[in-house]
Amino acid sequence: MNNTPLTPVTVIGLGLMGRALAGAFLAAGHPTTVWNRTSSKAEQLVAAGARSAPTVGDALKAGSLTIVCLTDYQAVYELLGPDEIDLAGTTLINLSSGSSGQAREAARWAEQRGARYLDGAVMAIPSGIGTADALILHSGPQQVFEAHEPTLAALGTVTHLGADHGLASLYDVAGLTMMWSVLNAWLQGTALLGTAGVDAATYAPFARQMAVGVAAWLPGYAEQIDKGSFPAEVSALETEARTMEHLIEESEALGVNAELPRLIKAMADRAIAAGHGGEQYPVLIEEFGKPSPHTGIG
Ligand code: NAP
């Protein structure tokens, strides 16, 4: 039996997510110190064995690792920015959501004040924390991640994406566009089929099969993007554009919202106008990779 004491950790910010994070550390047996602006949110955790630090400064000194989980980066600066807060020698992992630019700026700020800093993104809801389904992304110095990986594993499946502190936030938003695009496509189809009396539950298994089938194309399409070469091995973009027209016409004819299909078609039309009609779908990366044109859409 291994009696090595587990690493002491601190969690600052006990909102819905912070409480779940602290609870998972406690459940895994880590001595856990907590601090929250509204101190009553620590009560349940204290009852479960956490120590409530009297000040945020005490909380920072308590563990060899401090997880910060606040509303946003502004809250992090408001809380940890004042001169009397000593960050020197601490290891901070900031799981508050924000942009990649904010993450890089926060890393500079924390490192200038003598802290080791990882930025992170929680790709899970509070009830999933502490299970393998909770994906938690980290970016920043690899040796800092490796030093704390066994402790962080109490939270879920933890991953290090690279030294660039902005990567976790970028993956976070990339995941959001995947989530909303799949959901919106499903809702569009559900609305179309609803006009024929097909209910959402009947369509859902078919939609799932389509989504999984399309997802299987991604590795091959990614190779085309990385090579910058888009031979039409399956079908040409101009063929796809004609089916987009069918989707728009059908939506309009059935009185269903056609904004999403029109946006999809507008992007394909621009790529075709730029001479890419004979190439395969992922050639659209060129449209996605530049600023939005002023089309009146969006
Ligand atoms: P929440 O329940 O609203 O909690 C926000 C926390 O931030 C509270 O502890 C709050 O303290 C604290 N806070 C805000 N401004 C502060 C300030 N100026 N000084 C000190 N403390 C401050 O939010 P949450 O759901 O826990 O989310 C926290 C972060 O996790 C967010 O960035 C969110 O995007 C991210 N996240 C959440 C989920 C989720 O499902 N909940 C999933 C993924 C990522 P008080 O209690 O005193 O107000």
CSV table of C-alpha atoms and ligand atoms in Angstrom, one decimal:
chain,number,residue,atom,x,y,z
A,1,MET,CA,0.0,0.0,0.0
A,2,ASN,CA,1.3,3.5,-0.9
A,3,ASN,CA,1.1,5.8,2.0
A,4,THR,CA,2.7,8.8,0.3
A,5,PRO,CA,0.5,11.8,1.2
A,6,LEU,CA,-1.3,13.3,-1.8
A,7,THR,CA,-0.4,16.8,-3.1
A,8,PRO,CA,-2.2,19.6,-1.2
A,9,VAL,CA,-4.3,21.7,-3.6
A,10,THR,CA,-6.1,25.0,-3.4
A,11,VAL,CA,-9.2,26.0,-5.3
A,12,ILE,CA,-10.0,29.7,-5.6
A,13,GLY,CA,-13.5,30.4,-6.9
A,14,LEU,CA,-16.4,28.2,-5.6
A,15,GLY,CA,-19.0,28.8,-8.2
A,16,LEU,CA,-20.8,25.8,-9.8
A,17,MET,CA,-17.6,24.7,-11.5
A,18,GLY,CA,-15.1,25.5,-8.7
A,19,ARG,CA,-17.2,23.6,-6.1
A,20,ALA,CA,-17.1,20.5,-8.4
A,21,LEU,CA,-13.4,20.8,-8.9
A,22,ALA,CA,-12.7,21.1,-5.2
A,23,GLY,CA,-15.1,18.2,-4.5
A,24,ALA,CA,-13.2,16.0,-6.9
A,25,PHE,CA,-9.9,16.8,-5.3
A,26,LEU,CA,-11.4,16.0,-1.9
A,27,ALA,CA,-12.9,12.8,-3.2
A,28,ALA,CA,-9.5,11.7,-4.5
A,29,GLY,CA,-8.0,12.3,-1.0
A,30,HIS,CA,-6.1,15.5,-1.7
A,31,PRO,CA,-5.8,17.9,1.2
A,32,THR,CA,-7.9,20.7,-0.3
A,33,THR,CA,-8.0,24.4,0.7
A,34,VAL,CA,-10.7,26.6,-0.7
A,35,TRP,CA,-11.5,30.3,-0.8
A,36,ASN,CA,-14.4,32.1,-2.3
A,37,ARG,CA,-15.5,35.8,-2.3
A,38,THR,CA,-18.9,34.7,-0.9
A,39,SER,CA,-17.6,32.5,1.9
A,40,SER,CA,-20.9,30.6,2.5
A,41,LYS,CA,-20.2,28.7,-0.8
A,42,ALA,CA,-17.4,26.9,1.0
A,43,GLU,CA,-19.6,25.4,3.7
A,44,GLN,CA,-20.5,22.1,2.1
A,45,LEU,CA,-16.9,21.5,1.0
A,46,VAL,CA,-15.7,22.3,4.6
A,47,ALA,CA,-18.2,19.7,5.9
A,48,ALA,CA,-16.7,17.2,3.4
A,49,GLY,CA,-13.2,17.9,4.7
A,50,ALA,CA,-11.9,21.0,3.0
A,51,ARG,CA,-10.1,23.7,4.8
A,52,SER,CA,-11.5,27.2,4.3
A,53,ALA,CA,-8.6,29.8,4.0
A,54,PRO,CA,-9.4,33.1,5.8
A,55,THR,CA,-7.9,35.2,3.0
A,56,VAL,CA,-7.1,34.7,-0.6
A,57,GLY,CA,-3.4,35.2,0.3
A,58,ASP,CA,-3.6,32.4,2.8
A,59,ALA,CA,-5.2,30.2,0.2
A,60,LEU,CA,-2.4,30.8,-2.3
A,61,LYS,CA,0.2,29.7,0.3
A,62,ALA,CA,-1.7,26.6,1.3
A,63,GLY,CA,-1.2,24.2,-1.6
A,64,SER,CA,1.6,23.5,-4.0
A,65,LEU,CA,-0.9,23.9,-6.7
A,66,THR,CA,-3.7,26.5,-7.0
A,67,ILE,CA,-6.7,26.1,-9.3
A,68,VAL,CA,-8.4,29.4,-10.1
A,69,CYS,CA,-12.0,29.2,-11.5
A,70,LEU,CA,-13.7,32.5,-11.7
A,71,THR,CA,-16.3,34.1,-14.0
A,72,ASP,CA,-13.7,35.5,-16.4
A,73,TYR,CA,-10.1,37.0,-16.6
A,74,GLN,CA,-11.3,40.4,-15.3
A,75,ALA,CA,-12.3,38.7,-12.1
A,76,VAL,CA,-8.9,37.0,-11.9
A,77,TYR,CA,-7.2,40.4,-12.1
A,78,GLU,CA,-9.6,42.0,-9.6
A,79,LEU,CA,-8.9,39.3,-7.1
A,80,LEU,CA,-5.2,38.5,-7.6
A,81,GLY,CA,-4.1,41.8,-9.1
A,82,PRO,CA,-3.6,44.0,-6.0
A,83,ASP,CA,0.0,44.5,-5.0
A,84,GLU,CA,-0.4,42.9,-1.6
A,85,ILE,CA,-1.3,39.5,-3.2
A,86,ASP,CA,2.0,37.6,-3.4
A,87,LEU,CA,2.1,35.2,-6.4
A,88,ALA,CA,5.8,34.5,-6.2
A,89,GLY,CA,6.6,30.8,-6.1
A,90,THR,CA,3.0,29.8,-6.7
A,91,THR,CA,1.8,27.5,-9.4
A,92,LEU,CA,-1.5,28.8,-10.9
A,93,ILE,CA,-3.8,26.9,-13.2
A,94,ASN,CA,-6.5,29.2,-14.4
A,95,LEU,CA,-9.6,27.4,-15.6
A,96,SER,CA,-11.7,30.5,-16.0
A,97,SER,CA,-13.0,30.8,-19.6
A,98,GLY,CA,-11.7,33.5,-21.9
A,99,SER,CA,-10.0,34.1,-25.3
A,100,SER,CA,-6.5,32.9,-26.3
A,101,GLY,CA,-5.3,36.5,-26.2
A,102,GLN,CA,-6.5,36.9,-22.6
A,103,ALA,CA,-4.8,33.6,-21.7
A,104,ARG,CA,-1.4,34.7,-23.1
A,105,GLU,CA,-1.7,38.1,-21.4
A,106,ALA,CA,-2.5,36.4,-18.1
A,107,ALA,CA,0.5,34.1,-18.5
A,108,ARG,CA,2.8,37.1,-19.0
A,109,TRP,CA,1.2,38.9,-16.0
A,110,ALA,CA,1.5,35.9,-13.7
A,111,GLU,CA,5.0,35.0,-14.7
A,112,GLN,CA,6.2,38.6,-14.2
A,113,ARG,CA,4.9,38.3,-10.7
A,114,GLY,CA,6.9,35.1,-10.1
A,115,ALA,CA,4.2,32.5,-10.6
A,116,ARG,CA,4.3,29.4,-12.8
A,117,TYR,CA,1.2,29.5,-14.9
A,118,LEU,CA,-0.9,27.1,-16.9
A,119,ASP,CA,-4.0,28.1,-18.7
A,120,GLY,CA,-6.9,25.7,-19.0
A,121,ALA,CA,-10.3,25.0,-20.4
A,122,VAL,CA,-12.9,22.7,-18.8
A,123,MET,CA,-14.8,20.9,-21.6
A,124,ALA,CA,-17.4,19.4,-19.2
A,125,ILE,CA,-20.3,20.3,-16.9
A,126,PRO,CA,-19.9,20.3,-13.1
A,127,SER,CA,-21.6,16.9,-12.6
A,128,GLY,CA,-19.0,15.3,-14.9
A,129,ILE,CA,-16.0,16.5,-13.0
A,130,GLY,CA,-14.1,13.7,-11.4
A,131,THR,CA,-15.1,11.2,-14.1
A,132,ALA,CA,-13.1,10.2,-17.2
A,133,ASP,CA,-15.7,11.9,-19.4
A,134,ALA,CA,-14.6,15.4,-18.1
A,135,LEU,CA,-12.0,16.6,-20.6
A,136,ILE,CA,-9.8,19.3,-19.2
A,137,LEU,CA,-7.3,21.0,-21.5
A,138,HIS,CA,-4.1,22.7,-20.4
A,139,SER,CA,-1.5,24.8,-22.2
A,140,GLY,CA,1.7,26.4,-21.0
A,141,PRO,CA,5.1,25.0,-20.0
A,142,GLN,CA,5.1,21.2,-20.3
A,143,GLN,CA,7.3,20.7,-17.2
A,144,VAL,CA,4.7,22.5,-15.1
A,145,PHE,CA,1.9,20.3,-16.5
A,146,GLU,CA,3.9,17.1,-16.0
A,147,ALA,CA,4.8,18.0,-12.4
A,148,HIS,CA,1.1,18.3,-11.6
A,149,GLU,CA,-0.5,15.8,-14.0
A,150,PRO,CA,-1.1,13.1,-11.4
A,151,THR,CA,-2.9,15.6,-9.1
A,152,LEU,CA,-4.9,17.1,-12.0
A,153,ALA,CA,-6.0,13.6,-13.0
A,154,ALA,CA,-8.4,13.7,-10.0
A,155,LEU,CA,-10.5,16.1,-12.1
A,156,GLY,CA,-11.0,14.0,-15.2
A,157,THR,CA,-9.1,13.3,-18.4
A,158,VAL,CA,-6.4,15.9,-18.5
A,159,THR,CA,-4.4,16.9,-21.6
A,160,HIS,CA,-1.5,19.2,-22.3
A,161,LEU,CA,-1.8,20.8,-25.7
A,162,GLY,CA,1.5,22.7,-26.0
A,163,ALA,CA,3.6,25.5,-24.6
A,164,ASP,CA,1.5,28.3,-26.1
A,165,HIS,CA,-0.7,29.5,-23.3
A,166,GLY,CA,-3.5,30.4,-25.7
A,167,LEU,CA,-4.0,26.9,-27.0
A,168,ALA,CA,-6.5,25.7,-24.4
A,169,SER,CA,-8.8,28.6,-25.0
A,170,LEU,CA,-8.5,28.2,-28.8
A,171,TYR,CA,-9.5,24.5,-28.6
A,172,ASP,CA,-12.3,25.6,-26.3
A,173,VAL,CA,-13.8,27.9,-28.9
A,174,ALA,CA,-13.1,25.5,-31.7
A,175,GLY,CA,-15.1,22.9,-29.8
A,176,LEU,CA,-17.9,25.4,-29.4
A,177,THR,CA,-18.2,26.0,-33.1
A,178,MET,CA,-18.4,22.2,-33.6
A,179,MET,CA,-21.1,21.9,-31.0
A,180,TRP,CA,-23.3,24.7,-32.3
A,181,SER,CA,-22.8,23.7,-36.0
A,182,VAL,CA,-23.9,20.1,-35.3
A,183,LEU,CA,-26.8,21.2,-33.2
A,184,ASN,CA,-28.0,23.9,-35.6
A,185,ALA,CA,-27.8,21.4,-38.6
A,186,TRP,CA,-29.9,19.0,-36.6
A,187,LEU,CA,-32.4,21.6,-35.7
A,188,GLN,CA,-32.7,22.7,-39.3
A,189,GLY,CA,-33.4,19.1,-40.3
A,190,THR,CA,-35.8,18.6,-37.4
A,191,ALA,CA,-37.8,21.7,-38.5
A,192,LEU,CA,-37.9,20.5,-42.2
A,193,LEU,CA,-39.1,17.0,-41.2
A,194,GLY,CA,-41.6,18.5,-38.7
A,195,THR,CA,-43.5,20.0,-41.6
A,196,ALA,CA,-44.3,16.4,-42.6
A,197,GLY,CA,-45.3,15.3,-39.1
A,198,VAL,CA,-42.0,13.6,-38.3
A,199,ASP,CA,-41.2,14.2,-34.7
A,200,ALA,CA,-37.7,15.1,-33.4
A,201,ALA,CA,-37.2,11.7,-31.6
A,202,THR,CA,-37.9,9.8,-34.9
A,203,TYR,CA,-35.4,11.9,-36.8
A,204,ALA,CA,-32.7,12.0,-34.1
A,205,PRO,CA,-31.2,8.5,-34.8
A,206,PHE,CA,-30.9,9.2,-38.5
A,207,ALA,CA,-29.3,12.6,-37.7
A,208,ARG,CA,-26.9,11.0,-35.4
A,209,GLN,CA,-25.9,8.5,-38.0
A,210,MET,CA,-25.3,11.3,-40.5
A,211,ALA,CA,-23.2,13.3,-38.0
A,212,VAL,CA,-21.1,10.2,-37.1
A,213,GLY,CA,-20.7,9.4,-40.8
A,214,VAL,CA,-19.6,12.9,-41.7
A,215,ALA,CA,-17.2,13.0,-38.7
A,216,ALA,CA,-15.4,10.0,-40.2
A,217,TRP,CA,-14.4,12.1,-43.2
A,218,LEU,CA,-12.4,14.6,-41.1
A,219,PRO,CA,-9.0,12.8,-41.0
A,220,GLY,CA,-8.9,12.5,-44.8
A,221,TYR,CA,-10.1,16.1,-45.3
A,222,ALA,CA,-7.6,17.3,-42.7
A,223,GLU,CA,-4.8,15.7,-44.8
A,224,GLN,CA,-6.0,17.7,-47.9
A,225,ILE,CA,-6.0,21.0,-45.8
A,226,ASP,CA,-2.6,20.3,-44.4
A,227,LYS,CA,-1.2,19.6,-47.9
A,228,GLY,CA,-3.1,22.6,-49.4
A,229,SER,CA,-4.3,20.3,-52.2
A,230,PHE,CA,-8.0,19.5,-52.8
A,231,PRO,CA,-8.6,17.0,-55.6
A,232,ALA,CA,-12.3,16.2,-56.0
A,233,GLU,CA,-12.1,12.5,-55.0
A,234,VAL,CA,-15.7,12.3,-53.8
A,235,SER,CA,-17.5,15.2,-55.3
A,236,ALA,CA,-16.7,18.7,-56.5
A,237,LEU,CA,-17.7,21.9,-54.6
A,238,GLU,CA,-19.9,23.0,-57.5
A,239,THR,CA,-21.9,19.7,-57.2
A,240,GLU,CA,-22.3,20.3,-53.5
A,241,ALA,CA,-23.4,23.9,-54.2
A,242,ARG,CA,-26.3,22.6,-56.3
A,243,THR,CA,-27.5,20.5,-53.3
A,244,MET,CA,-27.2,23.5,-51.1
A,245,GLU,CA,-29.6,25.3,-53.4
A,246,HIS,CA,-32.1,22.4,-52.9
A,247,LEU,CA,-31.8,22.8,-49.2
A,248,ILE,CA,-32.6,26.5,-49.5
A,249,GLU,CA,-35.5,26.0,-51.9
A,250,GLU,CA,-37.0,23.3,-49.8
A,251,SER,CA,-36.7,25.3,-46.6
A,252,GLU,CA,-38.3,28.3,-48.2
A,253,ALA,CA,-41.1,26.3,-49.8
A,254,LEU,CA,-41.9,24.7,-46.5
A,255,GLY,CA,-41.8,28.0,-44.6
A,256,VAL,CA,-38.7,26.9,-42.6
A,257,ASN,CA,-35.9,29.3,-41.7
A,258,ALA,CA,-33.3,29.3,-44.6
A,259,GLU,CA,-30.6,31.6,-43.0
A,260,LEU,CA,-28.2,28.8,-42.2
A,261,PRO,CA,-28.4,27.1,-45.6
A,262,ARG,CA,-28.0,30.6,-47.3
A,263,LEU,CA,-24.9,31.3,-45.2
A,264,ILE,CA,-23.4,27.9,-46.2
A,265,LYS,CA,-24.2,28.5,-49.9
A,266,ALA,CA,-22.8,32.1,-49.8
A,267,MET,CA,-19.4,30.7,-48.6
A,268,ALA,CA,-19.4,28.0,-51.3
A,269,ASP,CA,-20.4,30.6,-54.0
A,270,ARG,CA,-17.4,32.8,-53.0
A,271,ALA,CA,-15.0,29.8,-53.2
A,272,ILE,CA,-16.5,28.9,-56.6
A,273,ALA,CA,-16.2,32.5,-57.8
A,274,ALA,CA,-12.5,32.3,-56.8
A,275,GLY,CA,-12.1,29.3,-59.1
A,276,HIS,CA,-12.4,26.4,-56.7
A,277,GLY,CA,-15.6,24.9,-58.0
A,278,GLY,CA,-13.9,21.8,-59.3
A,279,GLU,CA,-12.1,21.1,-56.0
A,280,GLN,CA,-13.3,19.2,-52.9
A,281,TYR,CA,-15.3,20.7,-50.0
A,282,PRO,CA,-12.4,21.4,-47.6
A,283,VAL,CA,-11.1,24.0,-50.0
A,284,LEU,CA,-13.6,26.2,-48.2
A,285,ILE,CA,-10.9,26.5,-45.5
A,286,GLU,CA,-9.7,29.5,-47.5
A,287,GLU,CA,-13.0,31.2,-46.8
A,288,PHE,CA,-12.9,30.3,-43.2
A,289,GLY,CA,-9.3,31.4,-42.8
A,290,LYS,CA,-9.9,35.1,-43.6
A,291,PRO,CA,-12.0,37.9,-42.0
A,292,SER,CA,-15.8,37.9,-42.7
A,293,PRO,CA,-16.8,39.8,-45.8
A,294,HIS,CA,-19.5,42.5,-45.4
A,295,THR,CA,-22.4,40.6,-46.9
A,296,GLY,CA,-25.1,41.6,-44.5
A,297,ILE,CA,-25.2,38.1,-43.1
A,298,GLY,CA,-24.4,38.0,-39.4
B,1,NAP,P1,-20.3,30.8,-11.4
B,1,NAP,O1,-21.1,29.7,-10.7
B,1,NAP,O2,-21.0,32.0,-11.8
B,1,NAP,O3,-19.1,31.2,-10.4
B,1,NAP,C1,-18.3,32.4,-10.6
B,1,NAP,C2,-17.3,32.4,-9.6
B,1,NAP,O4,-16.4,33.6,-9.8
B,1,NAP,C3,-17.8,32.6,-8.2
B,1,NAP,O5,-17.0,31.9,-7.3
B,1,NAP,C4,-17.7,34.1,-7.9
B,1,NAP,O6,-17.6,34.5,-6.6
B,1,NAP,C5,-16.4,34.3,-8.6
B,1,NAP,N1,-16.1,35.7,-8.9
B,1,NAP,C6,-16.6,36.5,-10.0
B,1,NAP,N2,-16.1,37.7,-10.0
B,1,NAP,C7,-15.3,37.8,-8.9
B,1,NAP,C8,-14.4,38.8,-8.4
B,1,NAP,N3,-14.3,40.0,-9.0
B,1,NAP,N4,-13.6,38.5,-7.4
B,1,NAP,C9,-13.7,37.3,-6.8
B,1,NAP,N5,-14.4,36.3,-7.2
B,1,NAP,C10,-15.2,36.5,-8.3
B,1,NAP,O7,-19.6,30.2,-12.6
B,1,NAP,P2,-19.1,28.8,-12.9
B,1,NAP,O8,-20.1,28.0,-13.6
B,1,NAP,O9,-18.4,28.2,-11.7
B,1,NAP,O10,-17.9,29.1,-14.0
B,1,NAP,C11,-16.6,29.4,-13.6
B,1,NAP,C12,-15.8,29.4,-14.9
B,1,NAP,O11,-15.8,28.0,-15.4
B,1,NAP,C13,-16.3,30.3,-16.0
B,1,NAP,O12,-15.2,30.9,-16.7
B,1,NAP,C14,-17.0,29.3,-16.9
B,1,NAP,O13,-17.1,29.7,-18.3
B,1,NAP,C15,-16.1,28.0,-16.7
B,1,NAP,N6,-16.9,26.8,-17.1
B,1,NAP,C16,-18.1,26.5,-16.5
B,1,NAP,C17,-18.8,25.4,-16.8
B,1,NAP,C18,-20.1,25.1,-16.2
B,1,NAP,O14,-20.8,24.2,-16.7
B,1,NAP,N7,-20.5,25.7,-15.1
B,1,NAP,C19,-18.3,24.6,-17.9
B,1,NAP,C20,-17.1,24.9,-18.4
B,1,NAP,C21,-16.4,26.0,-18.0
B,1,NAP,P3,-19.0,34.7,-5.7
B,1,NAP,O15,-19.5,33.3,-5.4
B,1,NAP,O16,-18.5,35.5,-4.6
B,1,NAP,O17,-19.9,35.4,-6.6
